[in-house]
Tab-separated table of C-alpha atoms and ligand atoms in Angstrom:
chain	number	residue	atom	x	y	z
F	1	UNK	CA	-12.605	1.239	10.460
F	2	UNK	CA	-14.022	4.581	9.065
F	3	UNK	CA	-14.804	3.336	5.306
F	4	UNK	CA	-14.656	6.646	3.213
F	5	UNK	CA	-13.814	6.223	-0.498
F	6	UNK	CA	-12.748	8.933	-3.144
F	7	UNK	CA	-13.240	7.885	-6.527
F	8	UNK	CA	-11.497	10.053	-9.056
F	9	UNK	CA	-14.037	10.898	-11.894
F	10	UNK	CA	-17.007	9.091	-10.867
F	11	UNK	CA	-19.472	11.216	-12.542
F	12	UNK	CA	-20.119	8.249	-15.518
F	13	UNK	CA	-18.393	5.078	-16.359
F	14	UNK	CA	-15.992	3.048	-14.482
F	15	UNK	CA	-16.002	6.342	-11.817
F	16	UNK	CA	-19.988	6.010	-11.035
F	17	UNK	CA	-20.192	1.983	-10.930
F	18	UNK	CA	-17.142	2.067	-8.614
F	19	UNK	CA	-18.885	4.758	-6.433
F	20	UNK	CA	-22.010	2.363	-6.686
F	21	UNK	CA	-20.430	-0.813	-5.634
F	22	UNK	CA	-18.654	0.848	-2.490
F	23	UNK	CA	-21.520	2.249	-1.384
F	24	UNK	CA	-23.465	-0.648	-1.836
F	25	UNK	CA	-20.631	-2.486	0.810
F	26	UNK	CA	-20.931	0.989	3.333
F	27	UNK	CA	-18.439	3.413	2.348
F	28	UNK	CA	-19.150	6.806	2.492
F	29	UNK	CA	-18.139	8.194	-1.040
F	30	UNK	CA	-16.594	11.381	-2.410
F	31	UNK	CA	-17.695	11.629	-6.409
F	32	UNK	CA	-15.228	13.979	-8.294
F	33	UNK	CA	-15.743	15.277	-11.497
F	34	UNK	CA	-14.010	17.351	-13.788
F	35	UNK	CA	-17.514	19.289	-15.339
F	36	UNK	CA	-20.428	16.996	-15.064
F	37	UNK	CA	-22.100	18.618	-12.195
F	38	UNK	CA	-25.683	17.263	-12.940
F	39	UNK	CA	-24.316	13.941	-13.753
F	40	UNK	CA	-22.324	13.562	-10.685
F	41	UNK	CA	-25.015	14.978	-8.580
F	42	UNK	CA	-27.217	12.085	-10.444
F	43	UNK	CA	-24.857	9.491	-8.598
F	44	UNK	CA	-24.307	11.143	-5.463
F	45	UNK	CA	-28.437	10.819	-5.123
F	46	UNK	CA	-28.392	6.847	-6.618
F	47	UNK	CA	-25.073	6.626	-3.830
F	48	UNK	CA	-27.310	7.789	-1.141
F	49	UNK	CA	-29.772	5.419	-1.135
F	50	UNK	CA	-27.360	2.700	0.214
F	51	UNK	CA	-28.010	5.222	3.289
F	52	UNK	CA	-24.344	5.933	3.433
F	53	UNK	CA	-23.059	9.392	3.636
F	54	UNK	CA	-22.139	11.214	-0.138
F	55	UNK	CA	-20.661	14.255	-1.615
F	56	UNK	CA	-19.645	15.370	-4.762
F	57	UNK	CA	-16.724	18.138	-5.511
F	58	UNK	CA	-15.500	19.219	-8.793
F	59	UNK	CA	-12.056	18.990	-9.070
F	60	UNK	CA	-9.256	18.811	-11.838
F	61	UNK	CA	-7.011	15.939	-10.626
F	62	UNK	CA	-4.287	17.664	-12.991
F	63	UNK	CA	-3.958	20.751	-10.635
F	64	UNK	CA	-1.852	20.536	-7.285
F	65	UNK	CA	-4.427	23.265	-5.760
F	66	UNK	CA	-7.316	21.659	-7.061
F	67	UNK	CA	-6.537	17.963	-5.803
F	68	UNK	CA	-5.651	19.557	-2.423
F	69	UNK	CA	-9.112	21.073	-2.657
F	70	UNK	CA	-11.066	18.046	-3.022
F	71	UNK	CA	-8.828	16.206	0.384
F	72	UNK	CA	-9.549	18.916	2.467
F	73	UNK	CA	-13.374	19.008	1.326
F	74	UNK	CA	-12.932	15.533	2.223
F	75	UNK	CA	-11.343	16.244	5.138
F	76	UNK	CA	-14.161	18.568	6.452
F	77	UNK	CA	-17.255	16.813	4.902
F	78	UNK	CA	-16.810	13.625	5.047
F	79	UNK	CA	-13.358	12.551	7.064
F	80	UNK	CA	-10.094	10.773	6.623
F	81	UNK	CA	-10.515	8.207	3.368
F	82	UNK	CA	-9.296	4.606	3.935
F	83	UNK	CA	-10.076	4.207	0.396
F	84	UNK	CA	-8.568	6.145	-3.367
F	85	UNK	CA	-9.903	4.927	-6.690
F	86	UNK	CA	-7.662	6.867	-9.067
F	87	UNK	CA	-10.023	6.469	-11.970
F	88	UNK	CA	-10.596	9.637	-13.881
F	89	UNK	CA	-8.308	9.357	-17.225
F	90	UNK	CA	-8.540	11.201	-20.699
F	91	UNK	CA	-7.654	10.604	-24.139
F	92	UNK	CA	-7.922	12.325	-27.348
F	93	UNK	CA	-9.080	11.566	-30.932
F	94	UNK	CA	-7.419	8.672	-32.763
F	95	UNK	CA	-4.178	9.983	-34.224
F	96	UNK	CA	-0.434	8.596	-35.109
F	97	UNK	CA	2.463	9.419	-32.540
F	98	UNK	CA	3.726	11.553	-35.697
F	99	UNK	CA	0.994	13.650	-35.405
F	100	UNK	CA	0.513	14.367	-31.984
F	101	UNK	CA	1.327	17.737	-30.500
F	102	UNK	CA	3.442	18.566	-27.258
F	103	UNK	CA	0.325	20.383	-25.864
F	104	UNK	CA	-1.333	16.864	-26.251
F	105	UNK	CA	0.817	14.233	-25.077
F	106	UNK	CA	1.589	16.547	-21.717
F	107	UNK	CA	-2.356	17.148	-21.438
F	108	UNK	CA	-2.542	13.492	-21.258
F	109	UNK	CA	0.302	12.556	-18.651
F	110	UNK	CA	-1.052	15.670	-16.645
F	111	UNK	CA	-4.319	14.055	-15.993
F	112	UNK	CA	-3.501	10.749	-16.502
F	113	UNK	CA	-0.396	10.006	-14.573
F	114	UNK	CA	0.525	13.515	-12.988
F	115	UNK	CA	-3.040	13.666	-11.240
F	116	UNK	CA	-2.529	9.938	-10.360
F	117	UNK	CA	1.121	10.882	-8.383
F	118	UNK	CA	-1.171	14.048	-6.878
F	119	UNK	CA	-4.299	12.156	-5.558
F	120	UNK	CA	-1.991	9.321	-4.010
F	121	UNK	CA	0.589	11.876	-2.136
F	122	UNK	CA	-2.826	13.747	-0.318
F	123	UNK	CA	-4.213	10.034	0.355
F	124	UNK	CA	-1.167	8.600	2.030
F	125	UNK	CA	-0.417	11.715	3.903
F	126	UNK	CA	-4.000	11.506	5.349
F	127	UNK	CA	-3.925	6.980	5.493
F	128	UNK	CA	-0.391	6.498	6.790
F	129	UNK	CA	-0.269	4.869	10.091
F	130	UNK	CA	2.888	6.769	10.343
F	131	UNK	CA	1.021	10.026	11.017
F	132	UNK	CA	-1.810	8.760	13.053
F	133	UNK	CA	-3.989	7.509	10.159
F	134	UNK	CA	-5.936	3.724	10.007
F	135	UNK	CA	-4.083	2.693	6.802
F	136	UNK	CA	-5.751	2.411	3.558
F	137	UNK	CA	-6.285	1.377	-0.057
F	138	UNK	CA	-5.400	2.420	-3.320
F	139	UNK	CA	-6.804	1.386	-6.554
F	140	UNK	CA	-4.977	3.215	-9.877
F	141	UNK	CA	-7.134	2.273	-13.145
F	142	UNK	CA	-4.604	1.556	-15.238
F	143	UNK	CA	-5.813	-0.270	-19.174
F	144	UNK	CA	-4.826	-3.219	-21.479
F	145	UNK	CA	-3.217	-0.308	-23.152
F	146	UNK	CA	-0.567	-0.136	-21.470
F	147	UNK	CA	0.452	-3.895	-22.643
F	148	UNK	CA	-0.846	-3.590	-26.409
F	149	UNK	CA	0.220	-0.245	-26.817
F	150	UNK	CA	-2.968	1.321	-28.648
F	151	UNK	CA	-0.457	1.900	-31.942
F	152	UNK	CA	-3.042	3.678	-34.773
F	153	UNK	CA	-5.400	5.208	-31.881
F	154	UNK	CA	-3.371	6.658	-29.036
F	155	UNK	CA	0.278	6.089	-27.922
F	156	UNK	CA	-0.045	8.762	-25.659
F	157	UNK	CA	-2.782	6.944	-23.848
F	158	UNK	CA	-1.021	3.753	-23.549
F	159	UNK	CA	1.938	4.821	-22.587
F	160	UNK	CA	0.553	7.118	-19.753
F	161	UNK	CA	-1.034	3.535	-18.372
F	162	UNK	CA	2.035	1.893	-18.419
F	163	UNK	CA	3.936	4.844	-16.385
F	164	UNK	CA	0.568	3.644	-13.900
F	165	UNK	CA	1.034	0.293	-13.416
F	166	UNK	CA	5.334	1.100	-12.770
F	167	UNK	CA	3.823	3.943	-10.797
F	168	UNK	CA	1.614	1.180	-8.738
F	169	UNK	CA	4.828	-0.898	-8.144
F	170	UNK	CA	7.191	1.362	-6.925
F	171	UNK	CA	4.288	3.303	-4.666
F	172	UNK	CA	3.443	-0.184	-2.724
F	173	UNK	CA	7.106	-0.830	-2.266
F	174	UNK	CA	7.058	2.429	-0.121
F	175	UNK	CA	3.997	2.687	1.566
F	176	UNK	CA	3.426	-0.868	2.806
F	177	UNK	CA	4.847	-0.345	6.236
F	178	UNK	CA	2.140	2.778	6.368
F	179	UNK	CA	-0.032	0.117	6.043
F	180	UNK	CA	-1.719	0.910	2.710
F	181	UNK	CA	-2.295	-1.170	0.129
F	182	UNK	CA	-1.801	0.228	-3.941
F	183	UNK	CA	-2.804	-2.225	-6.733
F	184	UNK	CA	-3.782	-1.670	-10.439
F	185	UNK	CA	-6.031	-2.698	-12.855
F	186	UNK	CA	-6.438	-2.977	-16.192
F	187	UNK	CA	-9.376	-2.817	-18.048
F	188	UNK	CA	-9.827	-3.914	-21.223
F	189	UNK	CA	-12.670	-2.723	-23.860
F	190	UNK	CA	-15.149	-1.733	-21.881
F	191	UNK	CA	-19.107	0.105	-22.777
F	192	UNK	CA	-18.594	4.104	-21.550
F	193	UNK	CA	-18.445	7.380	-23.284
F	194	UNK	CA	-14.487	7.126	-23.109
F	195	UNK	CA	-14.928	5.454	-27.155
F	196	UNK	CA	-16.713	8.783	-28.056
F	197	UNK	CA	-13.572	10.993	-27.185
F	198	UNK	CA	-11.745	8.956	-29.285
F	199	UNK	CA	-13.667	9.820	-32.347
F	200	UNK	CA	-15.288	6.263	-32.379
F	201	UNK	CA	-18.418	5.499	-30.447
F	202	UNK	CA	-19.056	2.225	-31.743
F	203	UNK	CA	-15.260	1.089	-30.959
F	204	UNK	CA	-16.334	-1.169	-27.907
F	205	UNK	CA	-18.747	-3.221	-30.612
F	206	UNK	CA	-16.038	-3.135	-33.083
F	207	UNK	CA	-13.305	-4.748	-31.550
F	208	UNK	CA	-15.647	-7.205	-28.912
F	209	UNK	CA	-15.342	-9.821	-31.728
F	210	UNK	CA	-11.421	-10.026	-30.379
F	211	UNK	CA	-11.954	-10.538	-27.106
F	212	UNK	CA	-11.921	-14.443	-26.017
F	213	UNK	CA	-15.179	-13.415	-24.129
F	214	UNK	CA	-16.630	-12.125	-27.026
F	215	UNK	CA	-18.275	-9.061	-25.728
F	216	UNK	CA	-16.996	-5.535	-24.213
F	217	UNK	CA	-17.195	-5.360	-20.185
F	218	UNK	CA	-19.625	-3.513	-18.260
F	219	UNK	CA	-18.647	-0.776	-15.892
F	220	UNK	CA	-20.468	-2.505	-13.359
F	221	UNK	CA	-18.050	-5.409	-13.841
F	222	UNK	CA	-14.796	-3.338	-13.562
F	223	UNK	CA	-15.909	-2.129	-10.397
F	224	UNK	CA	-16.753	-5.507	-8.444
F	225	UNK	CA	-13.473	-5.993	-9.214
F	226	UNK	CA	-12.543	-2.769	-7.450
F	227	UNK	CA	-14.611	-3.306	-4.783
F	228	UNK	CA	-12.884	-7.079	-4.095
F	229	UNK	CA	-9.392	-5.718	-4.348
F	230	UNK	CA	-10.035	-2.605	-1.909
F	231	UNK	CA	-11.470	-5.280	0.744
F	232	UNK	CA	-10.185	-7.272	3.225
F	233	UNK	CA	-10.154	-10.525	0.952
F	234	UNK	CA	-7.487	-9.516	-0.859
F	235	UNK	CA	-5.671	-8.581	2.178
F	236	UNK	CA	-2.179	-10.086	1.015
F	237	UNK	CA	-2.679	-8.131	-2.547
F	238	UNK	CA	-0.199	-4.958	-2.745
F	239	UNK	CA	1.588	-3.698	-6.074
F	240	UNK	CA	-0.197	-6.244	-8.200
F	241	UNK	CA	-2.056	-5.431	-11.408
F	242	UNK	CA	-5.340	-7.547	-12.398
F	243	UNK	CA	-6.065	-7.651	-16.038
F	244	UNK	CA	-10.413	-7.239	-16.165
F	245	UNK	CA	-10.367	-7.822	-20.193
F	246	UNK	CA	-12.429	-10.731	-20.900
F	247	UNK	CA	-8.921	-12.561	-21.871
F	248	UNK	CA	-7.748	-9.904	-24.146
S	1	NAP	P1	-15.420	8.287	-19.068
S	1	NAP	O1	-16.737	7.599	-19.223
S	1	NAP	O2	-14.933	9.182	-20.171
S	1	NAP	O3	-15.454	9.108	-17.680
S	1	NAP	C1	-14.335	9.872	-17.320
S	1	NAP	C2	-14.576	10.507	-15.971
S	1	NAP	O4	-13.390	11.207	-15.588
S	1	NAP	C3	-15.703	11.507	-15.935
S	1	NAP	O5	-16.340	11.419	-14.671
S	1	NAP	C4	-14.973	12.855	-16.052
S	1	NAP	O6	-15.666	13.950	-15.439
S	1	NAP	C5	-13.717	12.548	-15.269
S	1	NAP	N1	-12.550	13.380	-15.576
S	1	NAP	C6	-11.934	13.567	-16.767
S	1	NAP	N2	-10.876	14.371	-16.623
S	1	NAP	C7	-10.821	14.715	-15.310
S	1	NAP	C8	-9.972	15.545	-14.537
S	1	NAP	N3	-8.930	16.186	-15.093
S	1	NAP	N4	-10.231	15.687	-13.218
S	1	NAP	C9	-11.278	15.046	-12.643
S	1	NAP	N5	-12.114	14.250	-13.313
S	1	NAP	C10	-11.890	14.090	-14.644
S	1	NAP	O7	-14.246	7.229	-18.824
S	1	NAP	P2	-14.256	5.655	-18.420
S	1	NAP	O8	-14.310	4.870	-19.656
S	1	NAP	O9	-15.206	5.420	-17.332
S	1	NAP	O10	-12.744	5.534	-17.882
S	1	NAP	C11	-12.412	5.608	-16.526
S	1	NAP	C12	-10.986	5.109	-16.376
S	1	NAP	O11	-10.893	3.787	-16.897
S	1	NAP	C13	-9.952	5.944	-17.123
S	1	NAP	O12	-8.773	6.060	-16.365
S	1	NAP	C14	-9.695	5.114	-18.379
S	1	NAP	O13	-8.427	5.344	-18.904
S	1	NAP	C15	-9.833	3.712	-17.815
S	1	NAP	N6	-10.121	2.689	-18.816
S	1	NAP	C16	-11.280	2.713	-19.547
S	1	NAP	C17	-11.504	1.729	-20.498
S	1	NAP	C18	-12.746	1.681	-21.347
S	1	NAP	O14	-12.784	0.897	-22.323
S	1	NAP	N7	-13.775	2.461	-21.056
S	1	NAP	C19	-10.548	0.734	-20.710
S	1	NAP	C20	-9.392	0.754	-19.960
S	1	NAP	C21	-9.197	1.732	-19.010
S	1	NAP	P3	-16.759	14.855	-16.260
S	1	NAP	O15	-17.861	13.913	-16.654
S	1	NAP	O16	-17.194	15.874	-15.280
S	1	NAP	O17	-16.021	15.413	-17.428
């Protein structure tokens, strides 16, 4: 099996530990990024030293030309991926639904569930047994939002997660006999930038009092989780959605 992974957004956060931890088990990795170029240069060098194969390509998952870009970089660089981590997801300062503007709430869905539907279609067309490929997995990072709904910070958000974890459903119904596997997860609060965008750094310390665990998660932690659903042990997992929250 050729192990090549895209992760979507892997420049920081949940994007870079994911590329980490698949490199760390041999996958060659693609980092996107949407404007980081130092930063995801930063982990294409820490990827690297796992002496596997690395790239990085600057792509905006909410563009049809873009996203076919970054496959056919792919394509030429590093070769057909048996792995997609759909990871790279937005939101916007704190704010009621009544408040929100149409330019927002699409901005969100674009990236957030419209670059999702993008990333998969190039993946499968290039996994698919169907068409000559090895199969393959995909991972969608979904969020807890999309259960407790994020009312007071951002609907938007939220609901673009749940749309992701229908999204992951439907998707493994049709691909399975490509021989691809699509699962979800859901993180819950967990220690990135992400908090910043939102207008509250400090949010992850805030609310880890709530959490049965009583802490935020690590990046790091998301993506073992990754990493195990992508492999072989969890062979008989397709349209499923795992909950990494610390019981939240
Ligand atoms: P983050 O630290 O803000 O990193 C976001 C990453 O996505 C960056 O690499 C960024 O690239 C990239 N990105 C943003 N828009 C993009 C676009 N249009 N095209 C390509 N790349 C784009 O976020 P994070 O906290 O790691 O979150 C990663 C995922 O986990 C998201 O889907 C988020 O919804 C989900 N999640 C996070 C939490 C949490 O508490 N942190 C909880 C639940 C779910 P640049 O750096 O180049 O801008």
């Amino acid at each position: 099996m050729d192990k090549i992974a895209i992760i979507t957004g892997s420049s920081k956060g949940i994007g870079a530990a994911t590329a980490v931890r698949l490199a760390s088990d041999g996958y060659d990795i693609c980092v996107n990024y949407l404007s980081n170029e130092v930063a995801a240069k930063n982990i294409v060098e820490t990827v690297k030293t796992y002496g596997v194969n690395a790239i990085s390509v600057k792509a905006d998952i909410s563009s049809e030309k873009e996203v076919d870009m970054l496959f056919q970089t792919v394509d030429l660089k590093l070769g057909k991926p048996f792995a997609l981590v759909n990871n790279a997801g937005i939101l916007f300062q704190q704010s009621p639904v009544v408040e929100m503007t149409a330019e927002r709430i699409n901005k969100v869905l674009m990236t957030n569930v419209t670059g999702y539907f993008l990333c998969c279609k190039e993946a499968i067309r290039r996994m698919s047994t169907k068409n000559g490929g090895q199969g393959g997995v995909i991972v969608n990072v979904s969020s807890a939002a999309s259960r407790i709904g994020s009312g007071g910070e951002y609907v938007d958000y939220a609901a673009s997660k749940g749309a992701i974890d229908t999204f992951t459903k439907g998707l493994a119904d049709e691909v399975a006999s490509d021989n691809i596997r699509v699962m979800s997860i859901r993180p819950g609060i967990i220690a990135t930038d992400i908090h910043s965008k939102g207008g509250e750094p400090d949010r992850a310390e805030r609310l880890a009092p709530m959490v049965p665990l009583k802490r935020a998660g690590s990046a790091e932690e998301v993506a073992q989780a990754i990493l195990w659903l992508a492999s072989s042990q969890a062979s008989y997992i397709t349209g499923s959605t795992l909950d990494v929250t610390g019981g939240r």
